[in-house]
Amino acid sequence: NAGVTQTPKFRILKIGQSMTLQCAQDMNHNYMYWYRQDPGMGLKLIYYSVGAGITDKGEVPNGYNVSRSTTEDFPLRLELAAPSQTSVYFCASSYGGPRVNSPLHFGNGTRLTVT
Amino acid sequence: EDQVTQSPEALRLQEGESSSLNCSYTVSGLRGLFWYRQDPGKGPEFLFTLYSAGEEKEKERLKATLTKKESFLHITAPKPEDSATYLCAVHPYNTDKLIFGTGTRLQVFP
């Protein structure tokens, strides 16, 4: 099992450009999440999904969009990139949902710089 | 407001020097508390889940404990390979979302 795979590892965007961060998991997990991690801050939830076709907003969804057409994939779309979106983005998955305290399995992140 | 505070922000230990990391939390009700380890350039890796006060879990040189207000991650006789950032996260009853602390960056030198 590869676990959670994120691509690309690094990306530099100009202000106003758009891009999609890819995330795939091969563990047949229903739950998938996108977090961002900024220096000195805890991980913040952007969006999450409880299964194919179902997504919901987290704490900091503005400027982002997601879709979940399959169990395996959960891409994160940035439209009109802004410097405030410079961050490290982590995708995670879990077998069960939060109510059963399933641990999260994280990918290795995408480091995004917007200039 | 639900909050998680980790201390210290950074900790330098000599190999073999035992110590503890603290995770203090304020939540209306605790569904679970998680510890993760994060290596530079990597995603967090799950270590432990604790559910109720008095609970303890161990893994190699690590032991996690939980009270009604805080959790400790005790590191016994650490080795350089234990160097990492350790993250604490809580799951309050009133939400389906985790609240992460900012982490403790641990360096263990020979």
PDB file of N, CA and C in Angstrom, chain A residues 35 37 40-43 45 48 57-59 90 98-109 111, chain B residues 31-34 36 38 41-46 49-51 87 91 95-102:
ATOM      1  N   TYR A  35      -5.914  19.700   4.926  1.00  0.00           N
ATOM      2  CA  TYR A  35      -5.453  20.622   5.963  1.00  0.00           C
ATOM      3  C   TYR A  35      -4.383  21.524   5.367  1.00  0.00           C
ATOM      4  N   GLN A  37      -0.976  23.837   6.856  1.00  0.00           N
ATOM      5  CA  GLN A  37      -0.107  24.008   8.015  1.00  0.00           C
ATOM      6  C   GLN A  37       0.780  25.216   7.798  1.00  0.00           C
ATOM      7  N   GLY A  40       4.007  28.075  13.149  1.00  0.00           N
ATOM      8  CA  GLY A  40       3.487  28.571  14.421  1.00  0.00           C
ATOM      9  C   GLY A  40       1.996  28.386  14.608  1.00  0.00           C
ATOM     10  N   MET A  41       1.358  27.722  13.655  1.00  0.00           N
ATOM     11  CA  MET A  41      -0.096  27.500  13.755  1.00  0.00           C
ATOM     12  C   MET A  41      -0.367  26.003  13.713  1.00  0.00           C
ATOM     13  N   GLY A  42      -1.451  25.608  14.338  1.00  0.00           N
ATOM     14  CA  GLY A  42      -1.859  24.207  14.230  1.00  0.00           C
ATOM     15  C   GLY A  42      -2.440  23.920  12.852  1.00  0.00           C
ATOM     16  N   LEU A  43      -2.535  22.664  12.521  1.00  0.00           N
ATOM     17  CA  LEU A  43      -3.181  22.277  11.269  1.00  0.00           C
ATOM     18  C   LEU A  43      -4.618  22.789  11.243  1.00  0.00           C
ATOM     19  N   LEU A  45      -8.304  22.736   9.139  1.00  0.00           N
ATOM     20  CA  LEU A  45      -9.084  21.951   8.192  1.00  0.00           C
ATOM     21  C   LEU A  45      -9.694  22.860   7.135  1.00  0.00           C
ATOM     22  N   TYR A  48     -13.485  18.606   3.917  1.00  0.00           N
ATOM     23  CA  TYR A  48     -13.433  17.176   4.159  1.00  0.00           C
ATOM     24  C   TYR A  48     -14.563  16.483   3.400  1.00  0.00           C
ATOM     25  N   LYS A  57     -17.419  21.936   4.183  1.00  0.00           N
ATOM     26  CA  LYS A  57     -16.408  22.925   4.524  1.00  0.00           C
ATOM     27  C   LYS A  57     -15.831  22.665   5.911  1.00  0.00           C
ATOM     28  N   GLY A  58     -14.539  23.024   6.035  1.00  0.00           N
ATOM     29  CA  GLY A  58     -13.882  22.998   7.320  1.00  0.00           C
ATOM     30  C   GLY A  58     -13.803  24.400   7.897  1.00  0.00           C
ATOM     31  N   GLU A  59     -12.703  24.677   8.595  1.00  0.00           N
ATOM     32  CA  GLU A  59     -12.543  25.973   9.262  1.00  0.00           C
ATOM     33  C   GLU A  59     -12.172  27.093   8.311  1.00  0.00           C
ATOM     34  N   PHE A  90      -1.714  19.424   3.455  1.00  0.00           N
ATOM     35  CA  PHE A  90      -1.716  17.992   3.727  1.00  0.00           C
ATOM     36  C   PHE A  90      -3.087  17.407   3.447  1.00  0.00           C
ATOM     37  N   PRO A  98     -14.785  10.832  12.432  1.00  0.00           N
ATOM     38  CA  PRO A  98     -14.339  11.415  13.696  1.00  0.00           C
ATOM     39  C   PRO A  98     -15.073  10.838  14.904  1.00  0.00           C
ATOM     40  N   ARG A  99     -16.343  10.478  14.741  1.00  0.00           N
ATOM     41  CA  ARG A  99     -17.125  10.033  15.903  1.00  0.00           C
ATOM     42  C   ARG A  99     -16.637   8.708  16.457  1.00  0.00           C
ATOM     43  N   VAL A 100     -15.847   7.968  15.692  1.00  0.00           N
ATOM     44  CA  VAL A 100     -15.263   6.734  16.219  1.00  0.00           C
ATOM     45  C   VAL A 100     -13.763   6.896  16.418  1.00  0.00           C
ATOM     46  N   ASN A 101     -13.303   8.148  16.376  1.00  0.00           N
ATOM     47  CA  ASN A 101     -11.903   8.453  16.667  1.00  0.00           C
ATOM     48  C   ASN A 101     -10.923   7.673  15.797  1.00  0.00           C
ATOM     49  N   SER A 102     -11.253   7.504  14.535  1.00  0.00           N
ATOM     50  CA  SER A 102     -10.304   6.843  13.630  1.00  0.00           C
ATOM     51  C   SER A 102      -9.083   7.739  13.429  1.00  0.00           C
ATOM     52  N   PRO A 103      -7.876   7.213  13.573  1.00  0.00           N
ATOM     53  CA  PRO A 103      -6.683   8.032  13.353  1.00  0.00           C
ATOM     54  C   PRO A 103      -6.572   8.446  11.892  1.00  0.00           C
ATOM     55  N   LEU A 104      -5.977   9.597  11.674  1.00  0.00           N
ATOM     56  CA  LEU A 104      -5.760  10.099  10.320  1.00  0.00           C
ATOM     57  C   LEU A 104      -4.446   9.560   9.747  1.00  0.00           C
ATOM     58  N   HIS A 105      -4.484   9.248   8.456  1.00  0.00           N
ATOM     59  CA  HIS A 105      -3.291   8.873   7.709  1.00  0.00           C
ATOM     60  C   HIS A 105      -2.985  10.029   6.768  1.00  0.00           C
ATOM     61  N   PHE A 106      -1.817  10.626   6.921  1.00  0.00           N
ATOM     62  CA  PHE A 106      -1.476  11.822   6.159  1.00  0.00           C
ATOM     63  C   PHE A 106      -0.554  11.492   4.982  1.00  0.00           C
ATOM     64  N   GLY A 107      -0.689  12.302   3.924  1.00  0.00           N
ATOM     65  CA  GLY A 107       0.312  12.313   2.868  1.00  0.00           C
ATOM     66  C   GLY A 107       1.490  13.166   3.306  1.00  0.00           C
ATOM     67  N   ASN A 108       2.488  13.293   2.418  1.00  0.00           N
ATOM     68  CA  ASN A 108       3.698  14.029   2.763  1.00  0.00           C
ATOM     69  C   ASN A 108       3.647  15.502   2.380  1.00  0.00           C
ATOM     70  N   GLY A 109       2.524  15.966   1.917  1.00  0.00           N
ATOM     71  CA  GLY A 109       2.325  17.399   1.770  1.00  0.00           C
ATOM     72  C   GLY A 109       2.717  17.964   0.419  1.00  0.00           C
ATOM     73  N   ARG A 111       4.111  21.730  -0.777  1.00  0.00           N
ATOM     74  CA  ARG A 111       4.546  23.056  -0.319  1.00  0.00           C
ATOM     75  C   ARG A 111       4.275  24.058  -1.424  1.00  0.00           C
TER      76      ARG A 111
ATOM     77  N   ARG B  31     -14.012  13.828  23.264  1.00  0.00           N
ATOM     78  CA  ARG B  31     -14.313  12.541  22.643  1.00  0.00           C
ATOM     79  C   ARG B  31     -13.039  11.708  22.502  1.00  0.00           C
ATOM     80  N   GLY B  32     -11.909  12.385  22.278  1.00  0.00           N
ATOM     81  CA  GLY B  32     -10.634  11.679  22.155  1.00  0.00           C
ATOM     82  C   GLY B  32      -9.488  12.662  22.018  1.00  0.00           C
ATOM     83  N   LEU B  33      -8.283  12.221  22.390  1.00  0.00           N
ATOM     84  CA  LEU B  33      -7.077  13.034  22.245  1.00  0.00           C
ATOM     85  C   LEU B  33      -6.055  12.205  21.499  1.00  0.00           C
ATOM     86  N   PHE B  34      -5.419  12.812  20.518  1.00  0.00           N
ATOM     87  CA  PHE B  34      -4.480  12.123  19.652  1.00  0.00           C
ATOM     88  C   PHE B  34      -3.081  12.717  19.792  1.00  0.00           C
ATOM     89  N   TYR B  36       0.508  12.759  17.470  1.00  0.00           N
ATOM     90  CA  TYR B  36       1.128  12.461  16.183  1.00  0.00           C
ATOM     91  C   TYR B  36       2.587  12.891  16.244  1.00  0.00           C
ATOM     92  N   GLN B  38       5.690  14.225  13.659  1.00  0.00           N
ATOM     93  CA  GLN B  38       5.921  14.755  12.321  1.00  0.00           C
ATOM     94  C   GLN B  38       7.412  14.994  12.105  1.00  0.00           C
ATOM     95  N   GLY B  41       9.515  17.766   6.538  1.00  0.00           N
ATOM     96  CA  GLY B  41       9.167  17.465   5.154  1.00  0.00           C
ATOM     97  C   GLY B  41       8.205  16.308   4.988  1.00  0.00           C
ATOM     98  N   LYS B  42       7.645  15.818   6.068  1.00  0.00           N
ATOM     99  CA  LYS B  42       6.719  14.687   6.019  1.00  0.00           C
ATOM    100  C   LYS B  42       5.380  15.047   6.643  1.00  0.00           C
ATOM    101  N   GLY B  43       4.393  14.205   6.403  1.00  0.00           N
ATOM    102  CA  GLY B  43       3.114  14.383   7.060  1.00  0.00           C
ATOM    103  C   GLY B  43       3.125  13.787   8.454  1.00  0.00           C
ATOM    104  N   PRO B  44       2.208  14.216   9.314  1.00  0.00           N
ATOM    105  CA  PRO B  44       2.124  13.637  10.656  1.00  0.00           C
ATOM    106  C   PRO B  44       1.833  12.137  10.614  1.00  0.00           C
ATOM    107  N   GLU B  45       2.407  11.448  11.597  1.00  0.00           N
ATOM    108  CA  GLU B  45       2.227  10.001  11.702  1.00  0.00           C
ATOM    109  C   GLU B  45       1.579   9.698  13.044  1.00  0.00           C
ATOM    110  N   PHE B  46       0.513   8.918  13.020  1.00  0.00           N
ATOM    111  CA  PHE B  46      -0.255   8.631  14.222  1.00  0.00           C
ATOM    112  C   PHE B  46       0.554   7.849  15.247  1.00  0.00           C
ATOM    113  N   THR B  49      -4.120   7.226  20.602  1.00  0.00           N
ATOM    114  CA  THR B  49      -5.401   7.838  20.930  1.00  0.00           C
ATOM    115  C   THR B  49      -5.698   7.555  22.396  1.00  0.00           C
ATOM    116  N   LEU B  50      -6.113   8.588  23.114  1.00  0.00           N
ATOM    117  CA  LEU B  50      -6.519   8.452  24.511  1.00  0.00           C
ATOM    118  C   LEU B  50      -7.956   8.929  24.630  1.00  0.00           C
ATOM    119  N   TYR B  51      -8.746   8.221  25.463  1.00  0.00           N
ATOM    120  CA  TYR B  51     -10.172   8.522  25.497  1.00  0.00           C
ATOM    121  C   TYR B  51     -10.641   9.104  26.827  1.00  0.00           C
ATOM    122  N   LEU B  87       2.803  16.466  17.712  1.00  0.00           N
ATOM    123  CA  LEU B  87       1.545  17.210  17.638  1.00  0.00           C
ATOM    124  C   LEU B  87       0.477  16.537  18.490  1.00  0.00           C
ATOM    125  N   HIS B  91     -10.477  15.998  19.975  1.00  0.00           N
ATOM    126  CA  HIS B  91     -11.753  15.905  19.292  1.00  0.00           C
ATOM    127  C   HIS B  91     -12.837  16.204  20.310  1.00  0.00           C
ATOM    128  N   THR B  95     -18.323  18.765  17.970  1.00  0.00           N
ATOM    129  CA  THR B  95     -17.927  18.972  16.579  1.00  0.00           C
ATOM    130  C   THR B  95     -17.353  17.674  16.028  1.00  0.00           C
ATOM    131  N   ASP B  96     -17.350  17.569  14.717  1.00  0.00           N
ATOM    132  CA  ASP B  96     -16.712  16.422  14.079  1.00  0.00           C
ATOM    133  C   ASP B  96     -15.296  16.744  13.626  1.00  0.00           C
ATOM    134  N   LYS B  97     -14.743  17.864  14.080  1.00  0.00           N
ATOM    135  CA  LYS B  97     -13.445  18.304  13.597  1.00  0.00           C
ATOM    136  C   LYS B  97     -12.415  18.280  14.720  1.00  0.00           C
ATOM    137  N   LEU B  98     -11.187  17.920  14.338  1.00  0.00           N
ATOM    138  CA  LEU B  98     -10.092  17.922  15.296  1.00  0.00           C
ATOM    139  C   LEU B  98      -9.541  19.330  15.480  1.00  0.00           C
ATOM    140  N   ILE B  99      -9.045  19.604  16.682  1.00  0.00           N
ATOM    141  CA  ILE B  99      -8.328  20.845  16.950  1.00  0.00           C
ATOM    142  C   ILE B  99      -6.884  20.460  17.255  1.00  0.00           C
ATOM    143  N   PHE B 100      -5.974  20.967  16.431  1.00  0.00           N
ATOM    144  CA  PHE B 100      -4.561  20.636  16.584  1.00  0.00           C
ATOM    145  C   PHE B 100      -3.832  21.710  17.377  1.00  0.00           C
ATOM    146  N   GLY B 101      -2.877  21.272  18.200  1.00  0.00           N
ATOM    147  CA  GLY B 101      -1.936  22.200  18.813  1.00  0.00           C
ATOM    148  C   GLY B 101      -0.845  22.559  17.819  1.00  0.00           C
ATOM    149  N   THR B 102       0.024  23.474  18.235  1.00  0.00           N
ATOM    150  CA  THR B 102       1.080  23.944  17.333  1.00  0.00           C
ATOM    151  C   THR B 102       2.330  23.083  17.389  1.00  0.00           C
TER     152      THR B 102
END
